[in-house]
């Protein structure tokens, strides 16, 4: 076994190391949620920005839940390997922008003190949709979300991302320190505006003056983030060790493509992300909508249908000609719901997405993407579908995606094996489905009734719900959808 990746000395020549002086790097960012996506996206962007223009923008990260990633990162002084995989081969680059990692549940006092340090000017987050505490029926703060409920009772000892941001801002206000800029990097539409609504909702319930101060002083830029990043596997760690010559338990793997569009509205500066490919804009919403509806919408469609067909990875689904064609058609239909996106040809964008999904070097599990459906469906599928049917369109590919999600929600695959749904509303889904006859009509009716999930524009449209029920019926019988159904748009 080789030495751990705990320094940059003696790296194998097949690995690229940071070109800036890491020993002089001072912190400027705290990032909540250092999962694989952050390590493949914001951290390398910042690494590039440091190489281009230096600056005090080192990142301190905090895991809100599990300790493993933080432990491995600390054992490696923040260093880790990013593998970029393509059919031409795999490259390895050691990322240097992360300085230290905290585990919030263990290092709470320390993390709160760091949030109050004037040197910290940005608090970014990738915590996944379900961690925000967004109430699906009101769009406001979900007081029943377990972490939010705990934090509202005890705001000084937070557990949730929103709780930490509010507690950090409260400490700064009390100490007369300028605020940091919270920066959401999750796949939610208007993620900055959503975060602002939740932070204000939380502060209004705990400290009204703080809420007014936040409203007046804290910018919440929205962002669009994009890089396909499968969960790390043994193969990731093996290839990282082979290419760097060091053992690396924090290694991640990703695709060559990366994109970051950011509203350029920061309270106290930002790294030179724009110098290294990030697009700084006034309004990110056209980009976000495009990405959520064309990439993520098609991803969810392929994940559910692919999983039901027994395909393990998205690249396998893309080898199924009918499903690949369906994905492309879905993107074309989704594109028609969008306003023009500055500088982007949507036809080219769809073509590029198809090529990215088909990348044979990327093993992205359908089961990984299928996770958290109730949190993902609205912005990816249900909102665009309701816009389409409101204008008299069919939204047929959307009906198939929803039928596939509903079949998936039964939790039993075509061979009769049970699997875990991995959705925060899994318990509620199981309750609604208990005792319901397993046919398309009954199962779809039970799931259409989940509070706050399906817009009335869809559930009141008999033609659309009928298509869902018909497709679901076939999927429940574990039969293949007929060609004319898959070919409809
Ligand atoms: C995927 C996304 O897991 C999922 O739901 O659709 O993580 C997707 O890979 C990224 O958004 C790509 O940027």
XYZ file of N, CA, C and O in Angstrom, residues 32-116:
340
model
N -20.657 24.111 3.180
C -21.437 23.095 3.891
C -21.781 21.965 2.920
O -22.385 22.213 1.871
N -21.407 20.734 3.255
C -21.747 19.589 2.403
C -20.651 19.230 1.409
O -20.842 19.386 0.208
N -19.500 18.721 1.884
C -18.376 18.440 0.974
C -18.494 17.096 0.259
O -17.540 16.326 0.188
N -19.685 16.791 -0.266
C -19.893 15.540 -0.999
C -19.131 15.538 -2.316
O -18.408 16.488 -2.648
N -19.304 14.449 -3.070
C -18.533 14.289 -4.316
C -18.793 15.451 -5.270
O -17.872 15.924 -5.937
N -20.040 15.932 -5.331
C -20.329 16.997 -6.293
C -19.526 18.263 -5.989
O -18.934 18.869 -6.891
N -19.466 18.660 -4.743
C -18.651 19.835 -4.376
C -17.180 19.613 -4.745
O -16.510 20.490 -5.289
N -16.692 18.411 -4.467
C -15.273 18.146 -4.738
C -14.963 18.090 -6.240
O -13.824 18.228 -6.645
N -16.032 17.894 -7.052
C -15.836 17.862 -8.505
C -16.179 19.194 -9.167
O -15.923 19.375 -10.350
N -16.743 20.118 -8.401
C -17.267 21.342 -9.045
C -16.698 22.620 -8.405
O -15.741 23.188 -8.902
N -17.276 23.068 -7.288
C -16.857 24.362 -6.724
C -15.395 24.336 -6.266
O -14.668 25.323 -6.431
N -14.955 23.199 -5.695
C -13.566 23.149 -5.193
C -12.553 23.253 -6.344
O -11.621 24.054 -6.259
N -12.708 22.476 -7.442
C -11.768 22.677 -8.555
C -11.908 24.040 -9.235
O -10.896 24.609 -9.681
N -13.122 24.602 -9.306
C -13.250 25.965 -9.842
C -12.408 26.933 -9.007
O -11.713 27.804 -9.527
N -12.491 26.778 -7.681
C -11.752 27.673 -6.792
C -10.245 27.406 -6.905
O -9.429 28.337 -6.894
N -9.885 26.141 -7.054
C -8.485 25.765 -7.265
C -7.939 26.470 -8.518
O -6.842 27.030 -8.505
N -8.739 26.456 -9.592
C -8.341 27.148 -10.828
C -8.210 28.649 -10.592
O -7.286 29.288 -11.083
N -9.180 29.206 -9.840
C -9.171 30.654 -9.592
C -7.936 31.045 -8.775
O -7.329 32.094 -9.001
N -7.555 30.193 -7.839
C -6.366 30.469 -7.025
C -5.112 30.403 -7.893
O -4.191 31.211 -7.746
N -5.092 29.447 -8.811
C -3.940 29.329 -9.714
C -3.860 30.552 -10.621
O -2.774 31.048 -10.933
N -5.038 31.085 -11.012
C -5.050 32.216 -11.952
C -4.722 33.531 -11.253
O -4.005 34.368 -11.787
N -5.291 33.733 -10.046
C -5.157 35.078 -9.442
C -4.881 35.073 -7.946
O -5.025 36.116 -7.309
N -4.551 33.963 -7.369
C -4.348 33.871 -5.911
C -5.535 34.425 -5.128
O -6.661 34.240 -5.548
N -5.271 35.101 -4.009
C -6.366 35.630 -3.186
C -6.596 34.733 -1.977
O -6.240 33.555 -1.971
N -7.182 35.327 -0.928
C -7.433 34.573 0.307
C -8.773 33.862 0.214
O -9.752 34.245 0.863
N -8.812 32.821 -0.576
C -10.074 32.133 -0.814
C -9.979 30.635 -0.587
O -10.639 29.852 -1.259
N -9.153 30.231 0.367
C -9.131 28.819 0.734
C -10.500 28.429 1.290
O -11.251 29.277 1.789
N -10.819 27.131 1.195
C -12.146 26.663 1.619
C -12.030 25.784 2.864
O -11.245 24.837 2.891
N -12.819 26.120 3.876
C -12.990 25.212 5.014
C -14.329 24.529 4.809
O -15.320 25.205 4.507
N -14.374 23.210 4.932
C -15.634 22.518 4.656
C -16.217 21.940 5.943
O -15.498 21.679 6.904
N -17.534 21.755 5.935
C -18.195 21.156 7.097
C -19.233 20.141 6.630
O -20.119 20.482 5.842
N -19.094 18.910 7.103
C -20.128 17.899 6.864
C -21.206 18.084 7.908
O -20.908 18.162 9.098
N -22.457 18.143 7.469
C -23.536 18.337 8.446
C -23.964 17.010 9.058
O -24.590 16.988 10.111
N -23.660 15.892 8.372
C -24.165 14.606 8.871
C -23.040 13.632 9.186
O -22.686 13.444 10.324
N -22.493 13.021 8.144
C -21.544 11.930 8.392
C -20.116 12.448 8.532
O -19.789 13.536 8.065
N -19.266 11.659 9.154
C -17.913 12.116 9.464
C -16.870 11.669 8.439
O -15.789 12.261 8.366
N -17.168 10.642 7.626
C -16.113 10.007 6.826
C -15.331 10.951 5.926
O -14.099 10.969 5.960
N -16.053 11.723 5.113
C -15.359 12.583 4.144
C -14.452 13.557 4.889
O -13.287 13.756 4.528
N -14.994 14.164 5.971
C -14.204 15.136 6.734
C -12.967 14.472 7.332
O -11.859 15.025 7.288
N -13.136 13.283 7.860
C -11.997 12.575 8.453
C -10.919 12.323 7.403
O -9.739 12.614 7.617
N -11.335 11.794 6.241
C -10.347 11.506 5.195
C -9.664 12.782 4.708
O -8.457 12.812 4.497
N -10.454 13.847 4.541
C -9.854 15.106 4.067
C -8.831 15.623 5.082
O -7.741 16.068 4.708
N -9.161 15.558 6.363
C -8.214 16.062 7.366
C -6.947 15.219 7.418
O -5.840 15.754 7.569
N -7.107 13.909 7.276
C -5.919 13.044 7.268
C -5.002 13.401 6.096
O -3.827 13.091 6.105
N -5.594 14.052 5.076
C -4.817 14.411 3.882
C -4.619 15.934 3.783
O -4.353 16.447 2.702
N -4.776 16.655 4.915
C -4.622 18.116 4.944
C -5.439 18.787 3.846
O -4.989 19.764 3.221
N -6.616 18.248 3.581
C -7.523 18.839 2.595
C -7.274 18.381 1.157
O -8.088 18.641 0.277
N -6.164 17.718 0.913
C -5.837 17.312 -0.471
C -6.693 16.126 -0.904
O -7.005 15.238 -0.104
N -7.057 16.102 -2.162
C -7.721 14.923 -2.722
C -7.545 14.926 -4.240
O -7.198 15.949 -4.831
N -7.818 13.781 -4.830
C -7.634 13.616 -6.270
C -8.958 13.731 -6.989
O -9.959 13.135 -6.564
N -8.957 14.481 -8.072
C -10.118 14.498 -8.963
C -9.734 13.744 -10.238
O -8.816 14.154 -10.955
N -10.426 12.639 -10.479
C -10.222 11.903 -11.726
C -11.217 12.433 -12.740
O -12.401 12.586 -12.425
N -10.751 12.712 -13.939
C -11.656 13.093 -15.015
C -11.648 11.968 -16.039
O -10.599 11.613 -16.578
N -12.826 11.396 -16.242
C -12.912 10.203 -17.091
C -13.581 10.512 -18.419
O -14.638 11.139 -18.463
N -12.950 10.020 -19.455
C -13.510 10.119 -20.796
C -13.111 8.856 -21.533
O -12.235 8.128 -21.061
N -13.728 8.645 -22.702
C -13.376 7.413 -23.416
C -11.900 7.420 -23.816
O -11.291 6.368 -23.953
N -11.315 8.615 -23.965
C -9.888 8.696 -24.329
C -8.991 8.301 -23.156
O -7.804 8.045 -23.346
N -9.518 8.282 -21.944
C -8.698 7.898 -20.793
C -9.076 8.668 -19.545
O -10.023 9.453 -19.548
N -8.307 8.427 -18.473
C -8.587 9.070 -17.183
C -7.391 9.924 -16.791
O -6.255 9.458 -16.875
N -7.655 11.169 -16.374
C -6.559 12.003 -15.889
C -6.754 12.253 -14.393
O -7.882 12.204 -13.895
N -5.657 12.543 -13.699
C -5.732 12.783 -12.253
C -5.174 14.157 -11.930
O -4.116 14.538 -12.421
N -5.905 14.873 -11.094
C -5.435 16.193 -10.682
C -5.652 16.308 -9.175
O -6.737 15.963 -8.683
N -4.644 16.759 -8.460
C -4.805 16.945 -7.018
C -5.309 18.365 -6.780
O -4.743 19.335 -7.281
N -6.404 18.465 -6.034
C -7.041 19.758 -5.763
C -6.530 20.284 -4.425
O -6.496 19.552 -3.429
N -6.165 21.575 -4.403
C -5.550 22.125 -3.193
C -6.383 23.172 -2.474
O -5.940 23.725 -1.456
N -7.582 23.461 -2.952
C -8.318 24.612 -2.409
C -8.969 24.350 -1.052
O -9.386 25.288 -0.377
N -9.065 23.078 -0.648
C -9.685 22.776 0.651
C -8.609 22.773 1.736
O -7.577 22.109 1.602
N -8.857 23.506 2.816
C -7.842 23.637 3.865
C -8.076 22.677 5.025
O -7.140 22.090 5.558
N -9.323 22.554 5.446
C -9.617 21.783 6.648
C -11.092 21.378 6.604
O -11.880 21.996 5.878
N -11.440 20.341 7.351
C -12.834 19.876 7.342
C -13.351 19.746 8.768
O -12.631 19.301 9.668
N -14.601 20.134 8.968
C -15.254 19.970 10.272
C -16.408 18.979 10.124
O -16.964 18.811 9.040
N -16.761 18.351 11.233
C -17.972 17.546 11.285
C -18.915 18.309 12.205
O -18.647 18.431 13.409
N -19.983 18.849 11.638
C -20.806 19.801 12.387
C -21.290 19.220 13.716
O -21.250 19.889 14.749
N -21.711 17.959 13.701
C -22.273 17.385 14.923
C -21.221 17.310 16.040
O -21.555 17.347 17.213
N -19.971 17.235 15.670
C -18.892 17.097 16.655
C -18.223 18.455 16.925
O -17.838 18.753 18.052
N -18.101 19.281 15.882
C -17.318 20.522 15.986
C -18.221 21.758 15.949
O -17.846 22.788 15.393
N -19.420 21.652 16.543
C -20.397 22.730 16.371
C -19.861 24.099 16.814
O -19.955 25.082 16.075
N -19.276 24.163 18.022
C -18.823 25.454 18.550
C -17.732 26.040 17.647
O -17.726 27.241 17.332
N -16.839 25.167 17.224
C -15.754 25.610 16.352
C -16.312 26.141 15.022
O -15.900 27.205 14.531
N -17.261 25.399 14.457
C -17.843 25.818 13.177
C -18.568 27.158 13.321
O -18.436 28.043 12.465
N -19.298 27.333 14.420
C -19.987 28.615 14.628
C -18.960 29.751 14.751
O -19.152 30.833 14.193
N -17.858 29.487 15.444
C -16.817 30.511 15.574
C -16.225 30.841 14.204
O -15.955 32.003 13.886
N -16.043 29.832 13.374
C -15.488 30.077 12.040
C -16.469 30.904 11.191
O -16.058 31.752 10.413
N -17.776 30.642 11.367
C -18.778 31.395 10.595
C -18.784 32.875 11.000
O -19.225 33.730 10.249
N -18.293 33.137 12.208
C -18.269 34.521 12.696
C -16.938 35.216 12.397
O -16.765 36.385 12.718
